Amino acid sequence: MYRTHTCGELRLSEANQNVTLAGWVQRVRKFGGLTFVDIRDRYGVTQLAFNQQNNAELCEAAEQLGREYVVQASGIVVERTSKNPNLPTGDIEIQVTDLQVLNASKVPPFLIENDTDGGDDLRMQYRYLDLRRPSVQKNLILRHNIAQEARRYLCNLGFLEIETPFLIKSTPEGARDFVVPSRMNPGQFYALPQSPQTFKQLLMVSGYDKYFQIVRCFRDEDLRADRQPEFTQIDCEMAFVEREDVLQTFEGLLHHIFRYVKNYDLGEVIRMSYDEAMQLYGSDKPDIRFGMQFVELNNLVQGKGFKVFDEAELVVGIVAKGAADYTRKQIDELTEWMKRPQIGAKGLVYARVGEDGSVKSSVDKFYSEADLQAVATAMGAEKGDLIFIVSGEAAKARKQLSELRLEMGSRLGLRRPDDFKALWVLDFPVLEWDEEDQRWIACHHPFTRPKNAATLLTENPATLKAEAYDLVLNGNEIAGGSIRIHERELQSKMFELLGFSPEEAQRKFGFLLGAFEYGAPPHGGIAFGFDRLCSILGGADVIRDFIAFPKNNSGRDVMIDAPSSIDDKQMNELKLRLQEITKA
Ligand code: ASP
């Protein structure tokens, strides 16, 4: 037997027992005739004690141990004379009677501790060592727990976990496909699924009325800081449901996960329309842990001679509570922050409400004290508050102010990682106009049901609203879905609106259109971004820390060095050379 206990298990209650532990050497310390070795496994750390006087040979062997050696130690559990209250096993140590080195280790390239000296790249290159660190293990354990609770909740409701294929044909979720060449069909390619969307809809046609899958999805997107080319969804679909059924089922899932994984009562999941979210927060995924709602000021500030505001489609502001003591320097710095290309504001107007109730602004030239008081009143600003105002084209101004709102929320400590609030955002537009391609594209995907399905081809496409919903947690979209189109004719109309020719629609989605001719039930579903959900519950920003073997920001796995070129033989087999394809 390699071990009787784990390295995190022993307490005073086991004193005087003979035990055997196995683990990795964390540290070796020598105090005169005594040597202490901390050994670690994923359950914790236990101190091994060696006494020169009792057994000189064993003591010397212990001194020879290097960091990350794998050892097995047997001995007796004894109460420590100097206890370590920071360690669950800190009341005891093992007086070792036998020590075996199971395997030696090179000196690791960084410290295998929570506070490591290893930089990102190094830790990714040696991810198998990084994964030994308790802080990373904690994240993967959390991930496991969330997955188990999601399964438990869904299975209890009668959902079936069904796998769908990875080697498929394009599923439109708005990104590029990763493709896989087919050796047996030269010149032809599979696409890896961007989501199981079409398959889960087919499962509804097949009568599996509650489906879920914790599934990998693949999207070849230009990598933004926190996107992974392969990521995991909790993918779900239900038949014979209306929007309300879906919302209740899946806010139930979120409540369940919070309750059983974090022992946290998430409280009410409020609902807000997309239009309202944009108007009040300038975002379709507002962080509602704090107020700072937008107030539109066109009526109050236009026509007073300040050209910037007069010419703007929208003048809109927020109040930062208690921030009137922001110095000029701090505000200048925020203004510069807003002007960075990522945000692109032209400027930032501010006004302070002083302790005497007076309002002083950066545009005093144009506005009387009474004008400014009216603005402050309209915005609900009180003594000691700081007002920020941006202006311009409505969509841009909202987006810019939304960034500022989040930034101020963070600066004022209103976005605590241990505080959670969720909401549904509903009634998204069906379509958005793609300037580059000069055509309508689906906001969600082409299978989403418009609210007034009958008017699909007669109404102005810009005003169509969808039976779509997003679940937003702390300012992150953690899930999104919709009620689907289940009628062939309507689905064809939608493809038409999206600029597909009937032939193209048939070629790409003929299988789905065909299935809709054989009794497709009304259905709808949702998919959770599982990695993101884990990171939020773990109180962290970076999803990479919640994935065992993630890719870096350039989409590379630096540990195995992928992607990489393949040898000529493989290239030839796959007929990947133009010449070969022509021949074939
Ligand atoms: N397939 C969608 C997505 O990946 C989710 C859904 O509509 O269920 O976003």
Coordinates of C-alpha atoms and ligand atoms in Angstrom, one line a residue:
M1 CA 0.0 0.0 0.0
Y2 CA 1.5 3.3 -1.0
R3 CA -0.3 5.4 1.6
T4 CA -2.7 5.0 4.5
H5 CA -3.7 8.7 4.5
T6 CA -3.4 11.7 2.3
C7 CA -1.2 14.7 3.2
G8 CA -4.2 16.8 4.2
E9 CA -5.9 14.3 6.5
L10 CA -4.1 13.8 9.8
R11 CA -5.2 15.6 13.0
L12 CA -4.5 15.2 16.7
S13 CA -7.2 12.5 16.8
E14 CA -4.8 10.2 14.9
A15 CA -1.9 10.8 17.4
N16 CA 0.2 7.7 18.1
Q17 CA -1.1 5.9 15.0
N18 CA 1.3 4.4 12.5
V19 CA 0.7 5.9 9.1
T20 CA 2.2 6.0 5.6
L21 CA 2.0 9.0 3.4
A22 CA 3.1 9.6 -0.1
G23 CA 3.6 13.0 -1.8
W24 CA 5.9 15.6 -3.2
V25 CA 8.6 17.3 -1.2
Q26 CA 7.7 21.0 -0.7
R27 CA 10.5 22.0 1.6
V28 CA 13.4 20.7 3.6
R29 CA 14.5 22.6 6.7
K30 CA 17.3 21.7 9.1
F31 CA 17.5 22.9 12.7
G32 CA 20.6 21.5 14.4
G33 CA 19.9 17.9 14.9
L34 CA 16.4 18.0 13.5
T35 CA 15.2 18.0 9.9
F36 CA 11.7 18.8 8.8
V37 CA 10.3 17.9 5.4
D38 CA 6.9 19.2 4.2
I39 CA 5.2 16.8 1.8
R40 CA 2.3 17.8 -0.3
D41 CA -0.4 16.2 -2.3
R42 CA -3.6 17.7 -3.6
Y43 CA -5.2 17.3 -0.2
G44 CA -2.7 19.3 1.8
V45 CA 0.7 19.4 3.4
T46 CA 2.0 17.4 6.3
Q47 CA 5.3 17.9 8.2
L48 CA 7.7 14.9 8.4
A49 CA 10.2 15.1 11.3
F50 CA 13.6 13.4 11.5
N51 CA 15.8 13.3 14.5
Q52 CA 19.6 12.9 14.1
Q53 CA 19.8 11.2 17.5
N54 CA 17.1 8.7 16.8
N55 CA 18.2 7.7 13.4
A56 CA 21.2 9.5 11.8
E57 CA 21.0 7.6 8.5
L58 CA 17.4 8.4 7.9
C59 CA 18.0 12.0 8.9
E60 CA 20.8 12.3 6.3
A61 CA 18.5 10.7 3.7
A62 CA 15.9 13.4 4.4
E63 CA 18.5 16.2 4.1
Q64 CA 19.3 14.9 0.6
L65 CA 15.8 15.3 -0.6
G66 CA 15.2 17.9 -3.3
R67 CA 12.1 19.9 -4.0
E68 CA 9.4 17.9 -5.8
Y69 CA 11.0 14.5 -5.1
V70 CA 8.2 11.9 -4.8
V71 CA 8.6 10.2 -1.5
Q72 CA 6.8 7.7 0.7
A73 CA 7.2 8.0 4.5
S74 CA 6.0 5.8 7.3
G75 CA 6.0 6.7 10.9
I76 CA 4.1 7.7 14.0
V77 CA 1.7 10.7 14.3
V78 CA 2.8 12.9 17.2
E79 CA 1.6 16.2 18.6
R80 CA 3.8 19.1 17.6
T81 CA 5.6 21.1 20.2
S82 CA 5.2 24.3 18.1
K83 CA 1.9 24.1 16.2
N84 CA 1.1 25.8 12.9
P85 CA -2.4 27.3 13.1
N86 CA -2.3 28.1 9.4
L87 CA -2.2 24.5 8.4
P88 CA -5.1 22.1 8.9
T89 CA -2.5 19.4 9.7
G90 CA -0.5 21.9 11.8
D91 CA -1.1 20.3 15.2
I92 CA 0.8 17.1 14.3
E93 CA 3.9 15.8 12.5
I94 CA 5.1 12.4 11.5
Q95 CA 8.1 11.0 13.3
V96 CA 9.4 9.1 10.4
T97 CA 10.7 5.5 10.7
D98 CA 11.0 4.7 7.1
L99 CA 11.6 6.9 4.0
Q100 CA 11.5 5.8 0.4
V101 CA 12.3 8.0 -2.6
L102 CA 9.8 6.9 -5.2
N103 CA 11.2 9.2 -7.8
A104 CA 13.6 12.1 -8.0
S105 CA 12.9 15.4 -9.6
K106 CA 14.9 18.1 -11.3
V107 CA 14.8 21.4 -9.6
P108 CA 11.5 22.8 -10.8
P109 CA 11.7 26.0 -12.9
F110 CA 9.5 27.9 -10.5
L111 CA 8.2 27.6 -6.9
I112 CA 5.3 25.2 -6.6
E113 CA 3.4 27.4 -4.2
N114 CA 0.4 29.7 -4.3
D115 CA 2.8 32.7 -4.5
T116 CA 5.0 31.5 -7.2
D117 CA 7.9 33.2 -8.8
G118 CA 7.0 31.7 -12.2
G119 CA 5.8 34.1 -15.0
D120 CA 2.8 33.2 -17.2
D121 CA 4.8 31.7 -20.0
L122 CA 7.0 29.5 -17.9
R123 CA 4.0 28.2 -15.9
M124 CA 2.2 27.4 -19.2
Q125 CA 5.2 25.6 -20.6
Y126 CA 5.3 23.5 -17.4
R127 CA 1.6 23.4 -16.9
Y128 CA 1.9 20.0 -15.3
L129 CA 3.9 21.6 -12.5
D130 CA 1.7 24.7 -12.3
L131 CA -1.3 22.4 -11.8
R132 CA 0.4 21.1 -8.6
R133 CA -0.1 24.5 -7.0
P134 CA -3.0 24.5 -4.5
S135 CA -4.5 27.8 -5.9
V136 CA -4.8 26.2 -9.4
Q137 CA -6.1 22.9 -7.9
K138 CA -8.7 24.8 -6.0
N139 CA -10.0 26.2 -9.3
L140 CA -10.2 22.8 -11.0
I141 CA -12.0 21.3 -8.0
L142 CA -14.5 24.2 -8.1
R143 CA -15.0 23.4 -11.8
H144 CA -15.6 19.8 -11.1
N145 CA -18.1 20.7 -8.4
I146 CA -20.0 23.0 -10.7
A147 CA -20.2 20.4 -13.4
Q148 CA -21.5 17.8 -10.9
E149 CA -24.1 20.1 -9.5
A150 CA -25.3 21.1 -13.0
R151 CA -25.6 17.4 -13.9
R152 CA -27.5 16.6 -10.7
Y153 CA -29.9 19.5 -11.2
L154 CA -30.6 18.7 -14.8
C155 CA -30.8 14.9 -14.4
N156 CA -33.3 15.4 -11.5
L157 CA -35.5 17.3 -14.0
G158 CA -35.3 14.5 -16.5
F159 CA -32.8 15.9 -18.8
L160 CA -30.8 13.3 -20.8
E161 CA -27.0 13.8 -21.4
I162 CA -26.5 13.0 -25.1
E163 CA -23.3 13.4 -27.0
T164 CA -23.2 15.0 -30.4
P165 CA -20.4 14.7 -33.0
F166 CA -17.3 16.8 -33.3
L167 CA -16.6 16.1 -36.9
I168 CA -19.4 18.0 -38.6
K169 CA -20.2 20.7 -41.0
S170 CA -20.4 24.4 -40.2
T171 CA -22.8 25.6 -37.5
P172 CA -23.2 29.3 -37.7
E173 CA -22.5 31.1 -34.4
G174 CA -20.8 34.0 -36.0
A175 CA -17.2 32.8 -35.8
R176 CA -14.9 31.0 -38.2
D177 CA -14.8 27.3 -38.2
F178 CA -11.8 25.1 -37.4
V179 CA -11.6 22.6 -40.1
V180 CA -10.3 19.1 -40.3
P181 CA -9.2 17.6 -43.6
S182 CA -10.7 14.2 -44.4
R183 CA -8.1 11.7 -45.6
M184 CA -10.7 9.4 -47.1
N185 CA -12.4 12.2 -48.9
P186 CA -9.6 14.1 -50.5
G187 CA -10.1 17.9 -50.7
Q188 CA -13.0 17.8 -48.3
F189 CA -13.1 19.0 -44.8
Y190 CA -15.1 18.6 -41.6
A191 CA -15.8 21.6 -39.4
L192 CA -15.5 21.4 -35.7
P193 CA -18.7 22.5 -34.0
Q194 CA -19.0 26.1 -32.9
S195 CA -21.8 24.7 -30.8
P196 CA -24.1 21.6 -31.0
Q197 CA -26.9 23.9 -32.1
T198 CA -28.3 22.1 -35.1
F199 CA -27.8 18.7 -33.5
K200 CA -29.7 19.6 -30.3
Q201 CA -32.5 20.9 -32.4
L202 CA -32.6 17.6 -34.3
L203 CA -32.8 15.8 -31.0
M204 CA -35.9 17.8 -30.3
V205 CA -37.4 16.6 -33.6
S206 CA -36.4 13.1 -32.5
G207 CA -38.4 13.4 -29.3
Y208 CA -35.6 13.7 -26.7
D209 CA -37.5 16.7 -25.2
K210 CA -34.9 17.5 -22.5
Y211 CA -31.3 17.4 -23.6
F212 CA -28.1 18.6 -22.1
Q213 CA -24.4 18.2 -22.6
I214 CA -21.3 19.6 -21.0
V215 CA -19.5 20.0 -24.3
R216 CA -16.4 21.4 -26.0
C217 CA -17.0 24.0 -28.7
F218 CA -14.5 25.4 -31.2
R219 CA -14.4 28.9 -32.6
D220 CA -11.6 30.3 -34.7
E221 CA -11.8 33.9 -33.6
D222 CA -9.2 36.5 -33.3
L223 CA -8.2 35.9 -29.8
R224 CA -9.2 38.6 -27.4
A225 CA -7.5 38.6 -24.0
D226 CA -9.8 36.1 -22.4
R227 CA -11.1 33.8 -25.2
Q228 CA -10.1 30.2 -25.7
P229 CA -10.3 28.7 -29.2
E230 CA -11.8 25.6 -27.5
F231 CA -14.2 26.2 -24.6
T232 CA -16.9 24.4 -22.8
Q233 CA -20.6 25.0 -22.7
I234 CA -23.4 23.5 -20.6
D235 CA -25.6 23.1 -23.7
C236 CA -29.3 22.5 -23.2
E237 CA -32.5 22.2 -25.2
M238 CA -36.1 21.5 -24.4
A239 CA -39.2 20.8 -26.5
F240 CA -42.8 22.0 -25.8
V241 CA -41.6 25.0 -23.9
E242 CA -42.2 28.7 -24.0
R243 CA -39.7 31.3 -23.1
E244 CA -41.0 31.4 -19.5
D245 CA -40.3 27.7 -19.0
V246 CA -36.8 28.1 -20.2
L247 CA -36.1 31.1 -18.0
Q248 CA -37.4 29.4 -14.9
T249 CA -35.6 26.1 -15.6
F250 CA -32.2 27.8 -16.0
E251 CA -32.4 30.4 -13.4
G252 CA -33.2 27.4 -11.2
L253 CA -29.9 25.8 -12.4
L254 CA -28.0 29.0 -11.5
H255 CA -29.6 29.1 -8.1
H256 CA -28.8 25.4 -7.5
I257 CA -25.2 25.9 -8.5
F258 CA -24.8 28.9 -6.2
R259 CA -26.5 27.1 -3.3
Y260 CA -24.7 23.8 -3.5
V261 CA -21.3 24.9 -4.7
K262 CA -20.9 28.2 -2.9
N263 CA -23.6 28.1 -0.2
Y264 CA -24.8 31.4 -1.5
D265 CA -28.4 32.6 -2.0
L266 CA -28.4 34.4 -5.3
G267 CA -31.7 36.1 -4.7
E268 CA -34.0 37.3 -7.4
V269 CA -32.9 37.1 -11.0
I270 CA -34.5 40.3 -12.3
R271 CA -35.6 40.7 -16.0
M272 CA -34.9 43.6 -18.3
S273 CA -35.4 44.2 -21.9
Y274 CA -32.5 44.8 -24.2
D275 CA -33.7 48.3 -24.9
E276 CA -33.9 49.1 -21.2
A277 CA -30.5 47.6 -20.5
M278 CA -29.0 49.8 -23.2
Q279 CA -30.7 52.9 -22.0
L280 CA -30.0 52.4 -18.3
Y281 CA -26.5 50.9 -18.5
G282 CA -25.3 51.3 -22.1
S283 CA -24.7 47.5 -22.2
D284 CA -26.6 44.3 -23.0
K285 CA -24.8 42.7 -20.0
P286 CA -25.0 45.2 -17.3
D287 CA -23.4 44.7 -13.9
I288 CA -26.3 45.4 -11.6
R289 CA -24.4 45.0 -8.3
F290 CA -24.3 48.8 -8.2
G291 CA -26.6 51.6 -9.4
M292 CA -25.0 54.4 -11.3
Q293 CA -27.7 54.3 -13.9
F294 CA -27.6 56.5 -17.0
V295 CA -29.5 59.7 -17.1
E296 CA -30.2 61.2 -20.5
L297 CA -29.7 65.0 -20.4
N298 CA -30.5 66.3 -23.9
N299 CA -33.4 68.3 -22.8
L300 CA -31.5 70.0 -20.0
V301 CA -28.2 70.8 -21.6
Q302 CA -28.9 71.4 -25.3
G303 CA -29.6 74.9 -26.7
K304 CA -27.3 76.7 -24.2
G305 CA -24.5 77.4 -26.6
F306 CA -22.2 74.5 -25.8
K307 CA -21.6 73.1 -29.3
V308 CA -20.4 69.7 -28.3
F309 CA -23.6 68.9 -26.5
D310 CA -25.8 70.8 -29.0
E311 CA -24.6 68.7 -31.9
A312 CA -24.8 65.4 -30.1
E313 CA -27.4 62.8 -30.7
L314 CA -27.2 61.8 -27.0
V315 CA -25.9 63.6 -23.9
V316 CA -25.9 61.1 -21.1
G317 CA -24.4 61.0 -17.6
I318 CA -23.8 59.0 -14.4
V319 CA -23.3 60.0 -10.8
A320 CA -20.3 58.6 -8.9
K321 CA -21.5 58.7 -5.3
G322 CA -19.1 60.4 -2.9
A323 CA -16.4 60.9 -5.5
A324 CA -16.5 64.7 -5.5
D325 CA -13.1 64.7 -3.8
Y326 CA -11.5 63.3 -6.9
T327 CA -8.6 65.6 -7.7
R328 CA -8.2 67.3 -11.0
K329 CA -5.3 65.0 -11.6
Q330 CA -7.5 61.9 -11.1
I331 CA -10.2 63.3 -13.4
D332 CA -7.6 64.2 -16.1
E333 CA -6.3 60.7 -15.9
L334 CA -9.8 59.2 -16.3
T335 CA -10.4 61.6 -19.3
E336 CA -7.2 60.2 -20.9
W337 CA -8.4 56.7 -20.1
M338 CA -11.7 57.5 -21.9
K339 CA -9.8 58.9 -24.9
R340 CA -7.8 55.7 -25.5
P341 CA -8.6 54.1 -28.8
Q342 CA -10.2 51.1 -27.1
I343 CA -12.9 53.5 -25.8
G344 CA -12.6 56.4 -28.1
A345 CA -14.4 59.2 -26.2
K346 CA -13.6 62.7 -27.5
G347 CA -13.7 64.1 -24.0
L348 CA -15.3 63.8 -20.6
V349 CA -17.4 66.6 -18.9
Y350 CA -17.6 66.5 -15.2
A351 CA -19.4 68.4 -12.4
R352 CA -18.8 68.2 -8.6
V353 CA -21.5 68.8 -6.1
G354 CA -19.7 70.5 -3.2
E355 CA -20.5 70.1 0.5
D356 CA -22.4 73.4 0.3
G357 CA -24.6 72.0 -2.4
S358 CA -23.0 74.2 -5.2
V359 CA -22.3 72.6 -8.5
K360 CA -19.0 73.3 -10.3
S361 CA -18.4 71.8 -13.7
S362 CA -15.8 71.7 -16.4
V363 CA -18.3 73.6 -18.7
D364 CA -19.2 76.4 -16.3
K365 CA -18.7 78.9 -19.2
F366 CA -21.8 77.7 -20.9
Y367 CA -24.1 76.8 -18.0
S368 CA -25.5 78.9 -15.1
E369 CA -25.5 77.6 -11.6
A370 CA -29.3 77.1 -12.0
D371 CA -28.7 75.0 -15.2
L372 CA -26.2 72.8 -13.4
Q373 CA -28.4 72.5 -10.3
A374 CA -31.2 71.2 -12.7
V375 CA -28.8 68.7 -14.1
A376 CA -27.7 67.6 -10.6
T377 CA -31.4 67.2 -9.5
A378 CA -32.3 65.3 -12.6
M379 CA -29.5 62.9 -11.9
G380 CA -30.2 62.5 -8.2
A381 CA -26.7 63.8 -7.4
E382 CA -26.2 64.9 -3.8
K383 CA -23.5 66.7 -1.8
G384 CA -20.1 65.1 -2.3
D385 CA -21.1 63.4 -5.6
L386 CA -19.2 63.6 -8.9
I387 CA -21.1 63.7 -12.2
F388 CA -19.7 62.5 -15.5
I389 CA -21.2 63.3 -18.8
V390 CA -20.4 62.1 -22.3
S391 CA -22.0 62.9 -25.6
G392 CA -22.1 62.0 -29.3
E393 CA -23.7 59.4 -31.5
A394 CA -26.1 57.5 -29.1
A395 CA -24.7 54.0 -29.5
K396 CA -21.1 55.2 -29.1
A397 CA -21.8 57.5 -26.2
R398 CA -23.6 54.7 -24.4
K399 CA -20.8 52.3 -24.9
Q400 CA -18.2 54.8 -23.7
L401 CA -20.2 55.7 -20.6
S402 CA -20.7 52.1 -19.9
E403 CA -17.0 51.5 -19.8
L404 CA -16.6 54.5 -17.4
R405 CA -19.4 53.2 -15.2
L406 CA -17.7 49.9 -14.8
E407 CA -14.4 51.5 -14.2
M408 CA -15.8 53.8 -11.5
G409 CA -17.7 50.9 -10.0
S410 CA -14.4 49.1 -9.6
R411 CA -12.6 52.2 -8.3
L412 CA -15.3 52.8 -5.8
G413 CA -15.2 49.2 -4.6
L414 CA -18.7 48.4 -5.8
R415 CA -17.8 45.3 -7.8
R416 CA -16.7 42.8 -5.1
P417 CA -15.9 39.4 -6.4
D418 CA -17.8 37.7 -3.6
D419 CA -21.0 39.6 -4.3
F420 CA -23.2 38.2 -7.1
K421 CA -26.2 39.4 -9.0
A422 CA -27.8 38.0 -12.0
L423 CA -30.4 39.2 -14.5
W424 CA -32.1 38.1 -17.7
V425 CA -31.8 40.4 -20.6
L426 CA -34.8 39.8 -23.0
D427 CA -36.1 40.9 -26.3
F428 CA -32.9 41.2 -28.3
P429 CA -33.1 42.5 -31.8
V430 CA -33.3 39.6 -34.3
L431 CA -30.9 41.2 -36.7
E432 CA -28.0 43.7 -36.9
W433 CA -26.7 45.5 -39.9
D434 CA -23.2 44.5 -40.9
E435 CA -21.6 47.6 -42.3
E436 CA -18.7 45.8 -43.8
D437 CA -20.7 43.2 -45.8
Q438 CA -23.7 45.5 -46.2
R439 CA -26.2 42.9 -45.1
W440 CA -28.3 41.8 -42.2
I441 CA -26.7 39.2 -39.8
A442 CA -28.4 37.3 -37.0
C443 CA -27.7 38.8 -33.6
H444 CA -28.0 35.4 -32.0
H445 CA -28.1 32.8 -34.7
P446 CA -30.4 32.1 -37.7
F447 CA -32.5 29.6 -35.7
T448 CA -33.8 32.2 -33.3
R449 CA -37.6 32.8 -33.4
P450 CA -38.7 36.3 -34.0
K451 CA -41.4 37.6 -31.6
N452 CA -44.0 38.2 -34.3
A453 CA -43.0 35.4 -36.6
A454 CA -45.8 36.3 -39.1
T455 CA -44.4 39.7 -39.8
L456 CA -40.9 38.5 -40.6
L457 CA -40.7 39.6 -44.2
T458 CA -43.0 42.6 -43.9
E459 CA -41.7 44.5 -40.9
N460 CA -38.6 46.7 -41.0
P461 CA -35.8 44.2 -40.1
A462 CA -34.2 46.7 -37.8
T463 CA -37.2 46.7 -35.4
L464 CA -37.7 42.9 -35.2
K465 CA -37.4 41.5 -31.7
A466 CA -36.3 38.0 -30.9
E467 CA -37.5 35.4 -28.5
A468 CA -33.9 35.4 -27.2
Y469 CA -32.5 35.8 -23.8
D470 CA -29.2 36.2 -22.1
L471 CA -28.4 35.4 -18.5
V472 CA -26.0 38.0 -17.1
L473 CA -24.0 37.6 -14.0
N474 CA -21.9 40.4 -12.5
G475 CA -21.6 42.1 -15.9
N476 CA -20.8 38.9 -17.8
E477 CA -23.0 37.0 -20.3
I478 CA -22.9 33.6 -18.8
A479 CA -25.6 32.0 -20.9
G480 CA -27.6 32.8 -24.0
G481 CA -30.4 31.1 -25.9
S482 CA -33.7 31.4 -27.6
I483 CA -37.0 29.9 -28.6
R484 CA -36.3 28.4 -32.0
I485 CA -38.0 28.5 -35.3
H486 CA -39.6 25.0 -35.9
E487 CA -41.4 25.6 -39.1
R488 CA -39.7 24.9 -42.4
E489 CA -41.2 27.9 -44.1
L490 CA -40.4 30.4 -41.5
Q491 CA -36.8 29.0 -41.3
S492 CA -36.5 29.5 -45.1
K493 CA -37.8 33.0 -44.8
M494 CA -35.2 33.7 -42.1
F495 CA -32.4 32.4 -44.3
E496 CA -33.8 34.6 -47.1
L497 CA -33.6 37.7 -44.9
L498 CA -30.1 36.8 -44.0
G499 CA -29.2 36.8 -47.7
F500 CA -28.9 33.1 -48.3
S501 CA -30.1 31.9 -51.7
P502 CA -32.5 29.0 -51.5
E503 CA -29.8 26.8 -52.9
E504 CA -27.2 27.9 -50.4
A505 CA -29.7 27.4 -47.5
Q506 CA -30.4 24.0 -48.9
R507 CA -26.8 23.1 -49.2
K508 CA -25.8 24.3 -45.8
F509 CA -28.9 23.4 -43.7
G510 CA -30.9 21.1 -45.9
F511 CA -30.8 18.5 -43.2
L512 CA -32.4 20.8 -40.7
L513 CA -35.0 22.1 -43.1
G514 CA -35.8 18.6 -44.1
A515 CA -36.2 17.5 -40.4
F516 CA -38.6 20.4 -39.9
E517 CA -40.9 18.7 -42.4
Y518 CA -41.3 15.6 -40.2
G519 CA -43.1 16.9 -37.2
A520 CA -40.7 19.3 -35.4
P521 CA -42.1 20.3 -32.0
P522 CA -41.9 23.9 -30.7
H523 CA -38.6 24.1 -28.8
G524 CA -36.0 26.3 -27.3
G525 CA -32.8 26.2 -25.3
I526 CA -29.8 27.8 -23.9
A527 CA -26.1 27.4 -23.5
F528 CA -23.9 28.4 -20.5
G529 CA -20.3 29.5 -21.0
F530 CA -19.0 27.0 -18.5
D531 CA -15.4 28.3 -18.2
R532 CA -16.6 31.8 -17.6
L533 CA -19.2 30.6 -15.0
C534 CA -16.4 28.8 -13.2
S535 CA -14.1 31.9 -13.1
I536 CA -16.9 34.1 -11.8
L537 CA -17.8 31.7 -9.1
G538 CA -14.1 31.4 -8.3
G539 CA -13.9 35.2 -7.9
A540 CA -11.3 35.5 -10.7
D541 CA -11.2 37.3 -14.0
V542 CA -9.1 34.9 -16.1
I543 CA -10.9 31.8 -17.5
R544 CA -7.5 30.2 -18.3
D545 CA -7.0 29.6 -14.6
F546 CA -10.0 27.3 -14.6
I547 CA -9.0 25.2 -17.6
A548 CA -6.5 22.4 -17.0
F549 CA -4.6 22.8 -20.2
P550 CA -5.5 26.1 -21.8
K551 CA -4.2 27.9 -24.8
N552 CA -2.3 31.2 -24.5
N553 CA -3.4 34.5 -26.0
S554 CA -2.1 33.5 -29.4
G555 CA -4.1 30.3 -29.4
R556 CA -1.0 28.2 -28.7
D557 CA -0.5 25.3 -26.3
V558 CA 3.1 26.1 -25.5
M559 CA 3.6 22.9 -23.5
I560 CA 2.9 20.5 -26.3
D561 CA 3.8 23.1 -28.9
A562 CA 0.6 23.1 -30.9
P563 CA -0.3 24.0 -33.5
S564 CA 2.7 22.7 -35.4
S565 CA 3.5 21.7 -39.0
I566 CA 2.9 18.1 -40.1
D567 CA 5.3 16.0 -42.0
D568 CA 5.2 15.5 -45.8
K569 CA 3.9 12.1 -45.5
Q570 CA 0.8 13.3 -43.6
M571 CA 0.4 16.2 -46.0
N572 CA 0.4 13.8 -48.9
E573 CA -2.0 11.4 -47.3
L574 CA -4.4 14.2 -46.7
K575 CA -3.9 15.5 -50.2
L576 CA -3.4 18.9 -48.8
R577 CA -1.1 20.1 -51.6
L578 CA -3.0 21.9 -54.3
Q579 CA -1.4 19.7 -56.9
E580 CA -2.5 16.5 -55.1
I581 CA -6.0 17.7 -54.8
T582 CA -6.3 18.4 -58.5
K583 CA -4.9 15.0 -59.2
A584 CA -7.3 13.2 -56.9
Ligands
ASP1 N1 -25.9 27.7 -29.6 C1 -26.0 28.9 -28.9 C2 -24.7 29.5 -28.5 O1 -23.7 28.8 -28.6 C3 -26.8 28.8 -27.6 C4 -28.2 28.5 -27.8 O2 -28.9 29.2 -28.6 O3 -28.7 27.5 -27.2 O4 -24.6 30.6 -28.2

